[in-house]
CSV table of C-alpha atoms in Angstrom, one decimal:
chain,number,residue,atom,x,y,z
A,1,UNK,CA,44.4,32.5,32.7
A,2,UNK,CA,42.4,29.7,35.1
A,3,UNK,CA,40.7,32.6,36.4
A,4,UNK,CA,39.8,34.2,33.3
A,5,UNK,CA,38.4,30.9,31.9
A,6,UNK,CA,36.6,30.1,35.6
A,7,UNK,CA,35.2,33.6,35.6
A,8,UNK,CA,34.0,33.4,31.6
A,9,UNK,CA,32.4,30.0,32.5
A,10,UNK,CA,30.5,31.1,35.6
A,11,UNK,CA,29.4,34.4,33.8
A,12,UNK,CA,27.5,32.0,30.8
A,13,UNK,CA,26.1,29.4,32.9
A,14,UNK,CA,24.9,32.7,35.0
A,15,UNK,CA,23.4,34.1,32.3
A,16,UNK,CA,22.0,30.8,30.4
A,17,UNK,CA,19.7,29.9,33.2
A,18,UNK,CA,18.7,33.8,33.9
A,19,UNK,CA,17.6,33.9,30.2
A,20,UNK,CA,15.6,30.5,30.8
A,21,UNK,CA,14.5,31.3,34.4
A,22,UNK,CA,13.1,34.8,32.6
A,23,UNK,CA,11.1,32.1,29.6
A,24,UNK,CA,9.9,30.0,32.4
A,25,UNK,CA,8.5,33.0,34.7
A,26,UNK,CA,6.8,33.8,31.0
A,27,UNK,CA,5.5,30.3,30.2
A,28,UNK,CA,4.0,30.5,34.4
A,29,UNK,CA,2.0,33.7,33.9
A,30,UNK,CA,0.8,32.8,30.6
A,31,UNK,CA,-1.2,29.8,32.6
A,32,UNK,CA,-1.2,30.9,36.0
A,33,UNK,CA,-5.1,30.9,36.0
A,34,UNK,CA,-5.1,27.7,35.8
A,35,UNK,CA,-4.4,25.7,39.2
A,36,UNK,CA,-1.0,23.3,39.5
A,37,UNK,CA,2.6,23.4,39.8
A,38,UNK,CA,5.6,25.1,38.7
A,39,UNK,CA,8.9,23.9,38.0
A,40,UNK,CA,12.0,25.3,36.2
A,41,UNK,CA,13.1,22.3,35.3
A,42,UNK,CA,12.3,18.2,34.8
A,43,UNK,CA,15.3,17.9,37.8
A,44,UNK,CA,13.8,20.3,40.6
A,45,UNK,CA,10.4,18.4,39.9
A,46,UNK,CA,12.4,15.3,40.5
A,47,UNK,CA,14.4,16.9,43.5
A,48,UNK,CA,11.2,18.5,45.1
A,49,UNK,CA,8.7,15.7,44.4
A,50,UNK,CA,10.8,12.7,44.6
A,51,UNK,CA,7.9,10.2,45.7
A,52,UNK,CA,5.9,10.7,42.9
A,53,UNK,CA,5.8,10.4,38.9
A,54,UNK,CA,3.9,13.8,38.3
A,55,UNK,CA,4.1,13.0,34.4
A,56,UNK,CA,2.8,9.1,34.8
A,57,UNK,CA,2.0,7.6,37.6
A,58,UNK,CA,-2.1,6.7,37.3
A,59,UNK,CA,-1.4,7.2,41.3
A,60,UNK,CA,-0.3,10.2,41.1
A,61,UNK,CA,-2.8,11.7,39.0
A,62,UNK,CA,-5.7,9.8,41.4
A,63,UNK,CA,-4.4,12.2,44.3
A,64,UNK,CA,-3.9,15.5,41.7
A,65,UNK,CA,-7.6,14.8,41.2
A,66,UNK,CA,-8.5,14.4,44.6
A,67,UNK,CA,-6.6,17.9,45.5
A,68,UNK,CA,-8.5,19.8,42.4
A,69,UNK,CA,-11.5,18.2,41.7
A,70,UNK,CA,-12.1,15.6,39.2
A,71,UNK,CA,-14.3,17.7,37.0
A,72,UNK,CA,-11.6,20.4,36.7
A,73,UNK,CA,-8.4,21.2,34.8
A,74,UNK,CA,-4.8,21.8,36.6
A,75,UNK,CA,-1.0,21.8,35.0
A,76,UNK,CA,2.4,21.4,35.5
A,77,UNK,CA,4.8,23.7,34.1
A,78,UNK,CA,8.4,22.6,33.7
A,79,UNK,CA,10.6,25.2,32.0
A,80,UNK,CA,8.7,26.8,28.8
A,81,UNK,CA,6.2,23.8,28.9
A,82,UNK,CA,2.6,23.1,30.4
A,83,UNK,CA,1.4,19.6,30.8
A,84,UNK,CA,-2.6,20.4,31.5
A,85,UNK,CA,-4.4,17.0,33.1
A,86,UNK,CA,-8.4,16.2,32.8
A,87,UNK,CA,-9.9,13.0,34.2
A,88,UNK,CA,-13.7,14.3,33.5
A,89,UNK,CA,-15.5,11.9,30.7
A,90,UNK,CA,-16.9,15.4,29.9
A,91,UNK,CA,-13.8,16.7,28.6
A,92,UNK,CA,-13.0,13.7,26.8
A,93,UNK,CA,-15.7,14.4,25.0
A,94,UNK,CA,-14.7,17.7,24.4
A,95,UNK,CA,-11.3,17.5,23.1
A,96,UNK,CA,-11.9,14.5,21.5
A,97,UNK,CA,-15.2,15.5,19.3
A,98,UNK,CA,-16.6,19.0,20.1
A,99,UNK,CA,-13.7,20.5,19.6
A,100,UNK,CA,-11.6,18.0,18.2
A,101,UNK,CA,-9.8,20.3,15.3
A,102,UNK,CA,-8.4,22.7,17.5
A,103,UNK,CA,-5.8,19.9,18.9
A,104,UNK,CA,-3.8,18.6,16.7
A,105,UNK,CA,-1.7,14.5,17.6
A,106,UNK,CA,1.3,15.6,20.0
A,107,UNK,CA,4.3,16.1,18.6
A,108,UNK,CA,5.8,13.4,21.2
A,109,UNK,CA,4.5,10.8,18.8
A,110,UNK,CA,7.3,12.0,15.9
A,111,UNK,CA,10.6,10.3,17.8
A,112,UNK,CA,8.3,6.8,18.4
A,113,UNK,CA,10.7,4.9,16.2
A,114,UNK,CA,8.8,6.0,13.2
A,115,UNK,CA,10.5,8.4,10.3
A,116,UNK,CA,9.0,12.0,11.0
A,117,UNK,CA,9.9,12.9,6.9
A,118,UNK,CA,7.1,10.0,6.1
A,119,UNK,CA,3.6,10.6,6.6
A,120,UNK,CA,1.5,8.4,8.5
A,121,UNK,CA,-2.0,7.3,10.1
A,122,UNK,CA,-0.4,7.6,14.1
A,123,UNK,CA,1.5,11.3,13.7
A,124,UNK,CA,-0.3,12.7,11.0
A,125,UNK,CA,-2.6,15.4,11.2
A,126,UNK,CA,-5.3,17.8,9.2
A,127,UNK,CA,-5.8,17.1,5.8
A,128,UNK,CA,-2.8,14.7,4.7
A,129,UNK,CA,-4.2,12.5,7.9
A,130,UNK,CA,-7.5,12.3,6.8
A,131,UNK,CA,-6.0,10.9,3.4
A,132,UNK,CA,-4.1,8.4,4.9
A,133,UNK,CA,-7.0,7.4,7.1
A,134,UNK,CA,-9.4,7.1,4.4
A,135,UNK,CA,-6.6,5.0,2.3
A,136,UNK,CA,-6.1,2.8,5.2
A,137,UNK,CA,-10.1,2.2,6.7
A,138,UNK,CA,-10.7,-0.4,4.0
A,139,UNK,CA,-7.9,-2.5,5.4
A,140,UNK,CA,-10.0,-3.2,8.8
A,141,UNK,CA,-13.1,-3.8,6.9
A,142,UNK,CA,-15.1,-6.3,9.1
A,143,UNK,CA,-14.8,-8.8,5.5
A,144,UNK,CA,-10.6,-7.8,5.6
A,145,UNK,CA,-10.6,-8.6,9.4
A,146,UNK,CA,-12.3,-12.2,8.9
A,147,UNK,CA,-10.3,-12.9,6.3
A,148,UNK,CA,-7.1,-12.0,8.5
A,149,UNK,CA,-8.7,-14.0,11.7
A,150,UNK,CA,-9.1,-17.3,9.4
A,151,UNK,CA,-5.9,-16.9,7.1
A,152,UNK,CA,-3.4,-15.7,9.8
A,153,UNK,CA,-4.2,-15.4,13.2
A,154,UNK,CA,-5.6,-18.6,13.8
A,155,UNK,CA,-2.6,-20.8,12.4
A,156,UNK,CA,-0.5,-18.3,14.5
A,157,UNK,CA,-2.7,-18.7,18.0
A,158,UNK,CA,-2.0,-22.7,17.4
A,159,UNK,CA,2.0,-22.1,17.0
A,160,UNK,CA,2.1,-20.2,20.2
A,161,UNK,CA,0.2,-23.1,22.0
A,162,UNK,CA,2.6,-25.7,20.5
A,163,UNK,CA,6.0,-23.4,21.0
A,164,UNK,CA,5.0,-22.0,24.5
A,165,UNK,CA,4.8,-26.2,25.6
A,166,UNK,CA,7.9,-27.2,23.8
A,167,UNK,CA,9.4,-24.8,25.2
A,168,UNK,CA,8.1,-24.5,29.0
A,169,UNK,CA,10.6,-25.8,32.0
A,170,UNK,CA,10.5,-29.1,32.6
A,171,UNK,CA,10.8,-29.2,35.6
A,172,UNK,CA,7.8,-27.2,36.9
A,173,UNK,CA,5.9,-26.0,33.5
A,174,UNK,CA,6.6,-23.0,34.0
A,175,UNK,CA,7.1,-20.4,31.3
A,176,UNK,CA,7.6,-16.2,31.3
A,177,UNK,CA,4.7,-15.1,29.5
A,178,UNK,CA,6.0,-11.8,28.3
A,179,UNK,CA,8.3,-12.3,25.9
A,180,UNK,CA,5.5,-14.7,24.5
A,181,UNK,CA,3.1,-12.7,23.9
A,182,UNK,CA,5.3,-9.6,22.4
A,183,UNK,CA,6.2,-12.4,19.9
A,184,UNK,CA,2.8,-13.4,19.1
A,185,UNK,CA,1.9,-10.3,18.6
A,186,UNK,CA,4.7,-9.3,15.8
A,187,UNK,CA,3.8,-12.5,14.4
A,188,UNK,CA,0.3,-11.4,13.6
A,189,UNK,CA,1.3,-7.8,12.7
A,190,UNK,CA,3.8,-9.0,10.9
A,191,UNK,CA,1.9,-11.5,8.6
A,192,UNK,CA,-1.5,-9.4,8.4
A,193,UNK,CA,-0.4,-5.7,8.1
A,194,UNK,CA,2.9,-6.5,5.8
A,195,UNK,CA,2.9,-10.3,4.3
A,196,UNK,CA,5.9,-10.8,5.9
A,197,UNK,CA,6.7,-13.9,7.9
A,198,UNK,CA,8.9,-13.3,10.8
A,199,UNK,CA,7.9,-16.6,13.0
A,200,UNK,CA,9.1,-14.8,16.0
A,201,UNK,CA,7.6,-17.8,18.0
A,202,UNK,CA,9.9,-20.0,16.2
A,203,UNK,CA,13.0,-17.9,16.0
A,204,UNK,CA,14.9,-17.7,19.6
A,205,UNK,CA,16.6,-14.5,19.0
A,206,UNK,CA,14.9,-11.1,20.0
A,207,UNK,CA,14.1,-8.8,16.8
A,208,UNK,CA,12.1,-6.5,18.8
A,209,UNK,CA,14.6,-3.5,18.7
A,210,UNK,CA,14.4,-4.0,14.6
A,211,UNK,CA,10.9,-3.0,14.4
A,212,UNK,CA,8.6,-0.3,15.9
A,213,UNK,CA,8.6,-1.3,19.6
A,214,UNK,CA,5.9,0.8,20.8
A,215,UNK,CA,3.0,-0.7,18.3
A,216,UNK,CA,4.3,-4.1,19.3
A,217,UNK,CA,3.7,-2.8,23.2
A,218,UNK,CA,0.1,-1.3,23.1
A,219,UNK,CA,-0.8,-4.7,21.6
A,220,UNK,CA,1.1,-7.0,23.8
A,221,UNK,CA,0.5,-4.9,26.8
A,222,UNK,CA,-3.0,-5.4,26.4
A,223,UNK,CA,-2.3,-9.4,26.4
A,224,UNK,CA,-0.1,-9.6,29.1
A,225,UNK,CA,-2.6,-7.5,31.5
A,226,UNK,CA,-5.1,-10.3,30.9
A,227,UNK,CA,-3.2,-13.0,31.0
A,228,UNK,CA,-2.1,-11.3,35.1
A,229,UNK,CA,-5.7,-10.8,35.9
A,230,UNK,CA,-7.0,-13.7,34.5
A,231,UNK,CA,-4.6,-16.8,36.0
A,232,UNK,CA,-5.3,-15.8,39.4
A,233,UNK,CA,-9.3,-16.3,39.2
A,234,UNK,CA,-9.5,-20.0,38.6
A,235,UNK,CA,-13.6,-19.2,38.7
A,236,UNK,CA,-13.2,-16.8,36.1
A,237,UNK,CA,-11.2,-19.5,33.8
A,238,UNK,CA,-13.5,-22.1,34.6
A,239,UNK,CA,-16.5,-19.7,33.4
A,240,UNK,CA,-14.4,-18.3,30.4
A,241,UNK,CA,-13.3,-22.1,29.3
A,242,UNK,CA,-17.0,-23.0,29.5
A,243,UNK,CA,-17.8,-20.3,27.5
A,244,UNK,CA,-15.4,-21.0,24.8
A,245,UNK,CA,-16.0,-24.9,24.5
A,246,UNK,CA,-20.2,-24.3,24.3
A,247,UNK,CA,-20.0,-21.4,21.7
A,248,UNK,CA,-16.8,-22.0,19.6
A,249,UNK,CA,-17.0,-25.8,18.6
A,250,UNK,CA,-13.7,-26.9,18.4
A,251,UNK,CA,-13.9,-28.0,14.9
A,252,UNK,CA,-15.4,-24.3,14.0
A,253,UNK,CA,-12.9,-22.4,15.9
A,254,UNK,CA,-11.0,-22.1,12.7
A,255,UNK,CA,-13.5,-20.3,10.8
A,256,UNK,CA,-16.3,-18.9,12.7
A,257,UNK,CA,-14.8,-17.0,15.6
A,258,UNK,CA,-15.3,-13.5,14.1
A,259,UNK,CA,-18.8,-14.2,13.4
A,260,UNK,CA,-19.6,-16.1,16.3
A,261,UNK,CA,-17.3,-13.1,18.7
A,262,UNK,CA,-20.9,-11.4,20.1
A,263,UNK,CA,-21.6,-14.9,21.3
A,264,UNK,CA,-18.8,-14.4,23.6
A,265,UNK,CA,-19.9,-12.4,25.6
A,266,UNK,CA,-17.9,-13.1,29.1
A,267,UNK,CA,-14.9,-13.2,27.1
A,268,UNK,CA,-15.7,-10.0,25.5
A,269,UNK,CA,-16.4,-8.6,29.1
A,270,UNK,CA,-12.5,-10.3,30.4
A,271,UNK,CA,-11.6,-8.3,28.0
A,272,UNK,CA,-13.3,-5.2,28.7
A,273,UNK,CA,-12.5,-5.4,32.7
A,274,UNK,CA,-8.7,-6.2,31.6
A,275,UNK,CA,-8.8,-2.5,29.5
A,276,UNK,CA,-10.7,-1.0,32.6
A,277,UNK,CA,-8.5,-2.1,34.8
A,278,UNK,CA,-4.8,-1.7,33.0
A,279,UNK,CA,-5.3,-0.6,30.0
A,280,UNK,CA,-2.0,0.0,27.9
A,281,UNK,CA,-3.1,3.5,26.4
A,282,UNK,CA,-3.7,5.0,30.4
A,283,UNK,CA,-3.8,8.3,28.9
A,284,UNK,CA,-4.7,10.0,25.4
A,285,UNK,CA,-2.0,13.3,25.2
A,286,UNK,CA,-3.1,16.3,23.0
A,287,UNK,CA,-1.7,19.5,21.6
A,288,UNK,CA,-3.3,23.1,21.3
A,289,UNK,CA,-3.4,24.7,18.1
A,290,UNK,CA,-5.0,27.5,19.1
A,291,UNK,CA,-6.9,28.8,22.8
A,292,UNK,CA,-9.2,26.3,23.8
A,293,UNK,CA,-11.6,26.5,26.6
A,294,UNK,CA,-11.7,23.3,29.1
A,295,UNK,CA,-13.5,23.0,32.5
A,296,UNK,CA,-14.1,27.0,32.3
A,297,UNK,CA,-10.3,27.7,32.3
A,298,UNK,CA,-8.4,28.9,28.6
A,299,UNK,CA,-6.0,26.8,27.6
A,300,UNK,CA,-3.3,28.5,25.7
A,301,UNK,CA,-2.0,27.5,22.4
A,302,UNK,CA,1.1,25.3,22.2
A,303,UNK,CA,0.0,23.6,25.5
A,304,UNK,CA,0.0,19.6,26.1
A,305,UNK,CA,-3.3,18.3,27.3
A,306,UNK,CA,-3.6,15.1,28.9
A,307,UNK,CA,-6.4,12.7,29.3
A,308,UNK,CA,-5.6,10.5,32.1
A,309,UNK,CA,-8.4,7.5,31.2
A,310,UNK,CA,-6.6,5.8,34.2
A,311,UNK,CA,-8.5,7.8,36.4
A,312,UNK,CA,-11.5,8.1,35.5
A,313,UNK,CA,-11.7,4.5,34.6
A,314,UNK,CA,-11.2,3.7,38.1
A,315,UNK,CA,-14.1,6.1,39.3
A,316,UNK,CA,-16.0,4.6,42.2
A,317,UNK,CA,-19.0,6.7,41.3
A,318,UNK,CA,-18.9,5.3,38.2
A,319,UNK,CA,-17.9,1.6,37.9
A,320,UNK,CA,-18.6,1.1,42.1
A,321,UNK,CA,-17.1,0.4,45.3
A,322,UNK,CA,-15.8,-2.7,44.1
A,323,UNK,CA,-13.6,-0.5,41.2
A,324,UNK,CA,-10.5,-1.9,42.1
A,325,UNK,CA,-11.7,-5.3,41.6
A,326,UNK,CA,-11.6,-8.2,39.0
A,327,UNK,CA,-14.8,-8.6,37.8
A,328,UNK,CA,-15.8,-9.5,34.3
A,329,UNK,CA,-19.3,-9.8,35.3
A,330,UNK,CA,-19.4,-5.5,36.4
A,331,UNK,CA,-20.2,-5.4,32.7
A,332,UNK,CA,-23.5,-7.2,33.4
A,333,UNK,CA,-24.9,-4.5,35.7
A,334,UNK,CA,-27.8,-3.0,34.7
A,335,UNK,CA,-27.0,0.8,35.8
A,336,UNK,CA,-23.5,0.2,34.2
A,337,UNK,CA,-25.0,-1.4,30.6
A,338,UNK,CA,-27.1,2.1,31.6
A,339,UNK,CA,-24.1,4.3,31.8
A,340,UNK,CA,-22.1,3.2,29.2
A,341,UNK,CA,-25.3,3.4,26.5
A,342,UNK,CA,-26.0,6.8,28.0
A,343,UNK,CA,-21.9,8.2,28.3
A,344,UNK,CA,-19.5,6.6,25.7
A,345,UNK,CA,-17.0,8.6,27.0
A,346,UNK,CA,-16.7,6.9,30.4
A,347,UNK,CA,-15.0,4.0,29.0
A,348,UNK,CA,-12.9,4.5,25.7
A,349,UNK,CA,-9.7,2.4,25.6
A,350,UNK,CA,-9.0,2.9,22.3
A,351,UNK,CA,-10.0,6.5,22.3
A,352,UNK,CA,-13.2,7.9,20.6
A,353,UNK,CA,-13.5,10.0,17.7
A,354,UNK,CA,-11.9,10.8,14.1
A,355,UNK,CA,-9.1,9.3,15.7
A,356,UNK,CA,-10.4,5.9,17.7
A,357,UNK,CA,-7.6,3.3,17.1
A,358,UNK,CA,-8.1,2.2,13.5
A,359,UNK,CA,-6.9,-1.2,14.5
A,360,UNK,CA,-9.1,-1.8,17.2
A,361,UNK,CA,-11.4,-4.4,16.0
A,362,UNK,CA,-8.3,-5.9,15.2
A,363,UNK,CA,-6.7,-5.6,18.3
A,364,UNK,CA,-10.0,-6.8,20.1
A,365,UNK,CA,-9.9,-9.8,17.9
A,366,UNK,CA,-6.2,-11.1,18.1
A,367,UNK,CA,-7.0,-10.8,21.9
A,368,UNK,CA,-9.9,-12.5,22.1
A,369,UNK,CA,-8.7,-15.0,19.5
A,370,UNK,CA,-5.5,-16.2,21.6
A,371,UNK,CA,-7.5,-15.9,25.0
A,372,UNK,CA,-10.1,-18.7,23.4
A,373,UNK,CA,-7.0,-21.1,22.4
A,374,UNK,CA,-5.4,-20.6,25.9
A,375,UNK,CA,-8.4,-21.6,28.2
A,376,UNK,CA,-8.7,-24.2,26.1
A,377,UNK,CA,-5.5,-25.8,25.8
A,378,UNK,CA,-4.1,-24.7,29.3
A,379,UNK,CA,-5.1,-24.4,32.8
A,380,UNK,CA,-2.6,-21.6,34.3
A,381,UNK,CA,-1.4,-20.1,37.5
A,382,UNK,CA,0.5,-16.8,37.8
A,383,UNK,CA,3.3,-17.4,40.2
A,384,UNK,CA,4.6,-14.2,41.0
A,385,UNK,CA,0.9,-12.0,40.9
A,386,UNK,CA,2.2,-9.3,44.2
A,387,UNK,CA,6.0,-9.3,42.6
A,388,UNK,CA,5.3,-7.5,39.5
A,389,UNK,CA,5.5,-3.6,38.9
A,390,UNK,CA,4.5,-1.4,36.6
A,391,UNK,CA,5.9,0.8,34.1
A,392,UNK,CA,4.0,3.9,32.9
A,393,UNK,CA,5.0,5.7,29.9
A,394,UNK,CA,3.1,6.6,26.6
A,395,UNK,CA,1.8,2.9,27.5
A,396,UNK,CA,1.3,1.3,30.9
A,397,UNK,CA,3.0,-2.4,30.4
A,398,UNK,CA,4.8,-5.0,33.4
A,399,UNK,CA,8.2,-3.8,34.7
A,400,UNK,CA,9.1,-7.4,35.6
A,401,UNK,CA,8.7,-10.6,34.3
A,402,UNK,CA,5.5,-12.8,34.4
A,403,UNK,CA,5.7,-16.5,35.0
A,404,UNK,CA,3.3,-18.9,34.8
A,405,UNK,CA,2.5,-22.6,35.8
A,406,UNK,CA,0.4,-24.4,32.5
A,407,UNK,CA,-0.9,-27.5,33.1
A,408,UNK,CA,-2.3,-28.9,29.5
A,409,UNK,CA,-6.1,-30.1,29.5
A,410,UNK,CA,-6.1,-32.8,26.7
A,411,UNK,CA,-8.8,-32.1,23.9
């Protein structure tokens, strides 16, 4: 009877991964003229490439583009799926715009904590989508947005100054930043987006897996990241807290920051080198609805196409030799104030298109907004810069804690 059962077992496990092994030789020819690797499965692409993080790694992809050309297309096919990578600004502009309504959002984006039955502005696509958008756009009006920066985000920037002292070590004023800043930011989402009050910076317990993680990450990713590339440049906190004390009075921070923000224009560019440089949406992931023709090559329908901004942002022939370098001031160079007029696509870190982030002005704001009461309230000092990894996944955010030093500068 053991036998029987042994034998009955072997025969459908036998047969199983023949019938899937016969779908993934299918899924192989119906892209194998475009250039990559095959895999029947997530573990041989694990067992066989064990070093590397084909799906997310920005490194990975750096050397991918290397081995087929930056201005071309190339895949990985695991099972019955492709994964098709492009790291050409060209193509960006392709999928993005040109040819925009034959991709549709990926359909990765339906399991992000969000109810798949609801429609909504991030998942949504065709026609219901460009309801929602349309219902939501006057909510980011640039008269909404002030309204939000004076009401909301200012009295929150303040409590994150006053809870982030109070509650610093004693010892050494030191404080781990990241659970900070994910609080800040559901404070401000929180209070503008929903009227509800959370004080997260108040409240010592972690809510986080209550709400919708990953909008809470994109935001506070994007903090974090500048918070790292910012405390160990003391020149460039020097220069930014100059800025901020000459062009936001500190009597008018309160009120005129949105329509004073152009007058910041190093902060602005902190920002922007931050984004370049770690930006938490590394890559833009889209979906076929029907053939499609990138870099020359015919992308099938049904196939994942992924723009790897991580790349490309990095680009020596575009930002320099000097690419993997802090340096706010990169975006006071003539040839690249040149490029970027010339190419939007090169740098577009919160996408481009009918789809650009509908919160980015937002985003952008709440940044800048807590970046102007930091420099001015605290001198910092990251003390564990070479410790801390990285994560990559739909957004690139710190694997490991980061702690700073503060020392308070007295107004």
């Amino acid at each position: 009877m053991f036998l029987v059962v042994l034998s009955s077992t072997l025969i459908l496990f036998i047969t199983y991964h023949l019938y899937h092994y016969t779908l993934h030789l299918k899924e192989v020819n119906r892209v194998k003229h475009i250039p990559g690797y095959s895999f029947y499965s997530y573990f041989t692409l694990k067992l066989f490439a064990p070093q590397q993080d084909f799906l997310f790694s920005p490194r990975s992809q750096e050397l991918n583009a290397k081995k087929f050309g930056k201005h071309n297309i190339w895949r990985i096919t695991m099972g019955t799926d492709t994964i098709c990578f492009v790291v050409d600004p060209e193509h960006y502009k392709d999928i993005l715009v040109t040819k925009a309504k034959l991709f549709r959002k990926h359909p990765l984006f339906n399991n992000l904590n969000i109810d798949y039955r609801v429609k909504n502005v991030f998942t949504d696509y065709g026609d219901s989508w460009k309801r929602e958008r349309r219902l939501t756009q006057p909510s980011f009006s640039d008269e909404n947005l002030a309204k939000i920066l004076k009401e909301h985000v200012h009295r929150i920037s303040n409590r994150l100054v006053e809870k982030i002292w109070e509650r610093r070590n004693l010892e050494n004023n030191c404080v781990v930043i990241n659970d900070w800043m994910r609080r800040v930011t559901l404070d401000v989402i929180s209070q503008a987006g929903f009227g509800a009050q959370f004080d997260c910076l108040g409240n010592e317990k972690d809510i986080l897996p209550l709400i919708a993680k990953t909008i809470v990450q994109v935001y506070s990713a994007g903090l974090l990241f500048n918070r790292r590339y910012i405390e160990p440049h003391a020149h460039v906190q020097q220069k930014l807290r100059e800025e901020v004390i000459r062009e936001v009075p500190l009597e008018g921070i309160d009120f005129d920051l949105y329509q004073n923000k152009e007058k910041l224009i190093y902060a602005r560019n902190v920002l922007n080198e931050t984004l370049r440089l770690k930006g938490p949406v590394h890559t833009n992931t889209r979906y076929t609805l029907k053939p499609v023709e990138i870099a020359g090559k015919t992308v099938p329908k049904g196939v994942t196409v992924e723009m790897k901004f991580c790349v490309s942002q990095m680009d020596k022939e575009i930002w320099g030799e000097d690419t993997l370098q802090f340096c706010p001031e990169r975006f006071e160079r003539p040839e690249i104030k040149d490029l970027l007029k010339q190419n939007r696509y090169v740098f577009i870190p919160f996408s481009i298109g009918s789809r650009t982030c509908i919160g980015m002005k937002f985003a952008e704001m709440e940044i800048l907004d807590v970046i102007c009461r930091m420099v001015r309230n605290f001198r910092f000092q990251c003390q564990n810069q070479r410790d801390v990894r990285e994560v990559a996944g739909i957004t690139l955010k710190p694997a490991d804690d980061i702690v700073i030093k503060l020392e308070r500068i007295e107004l």
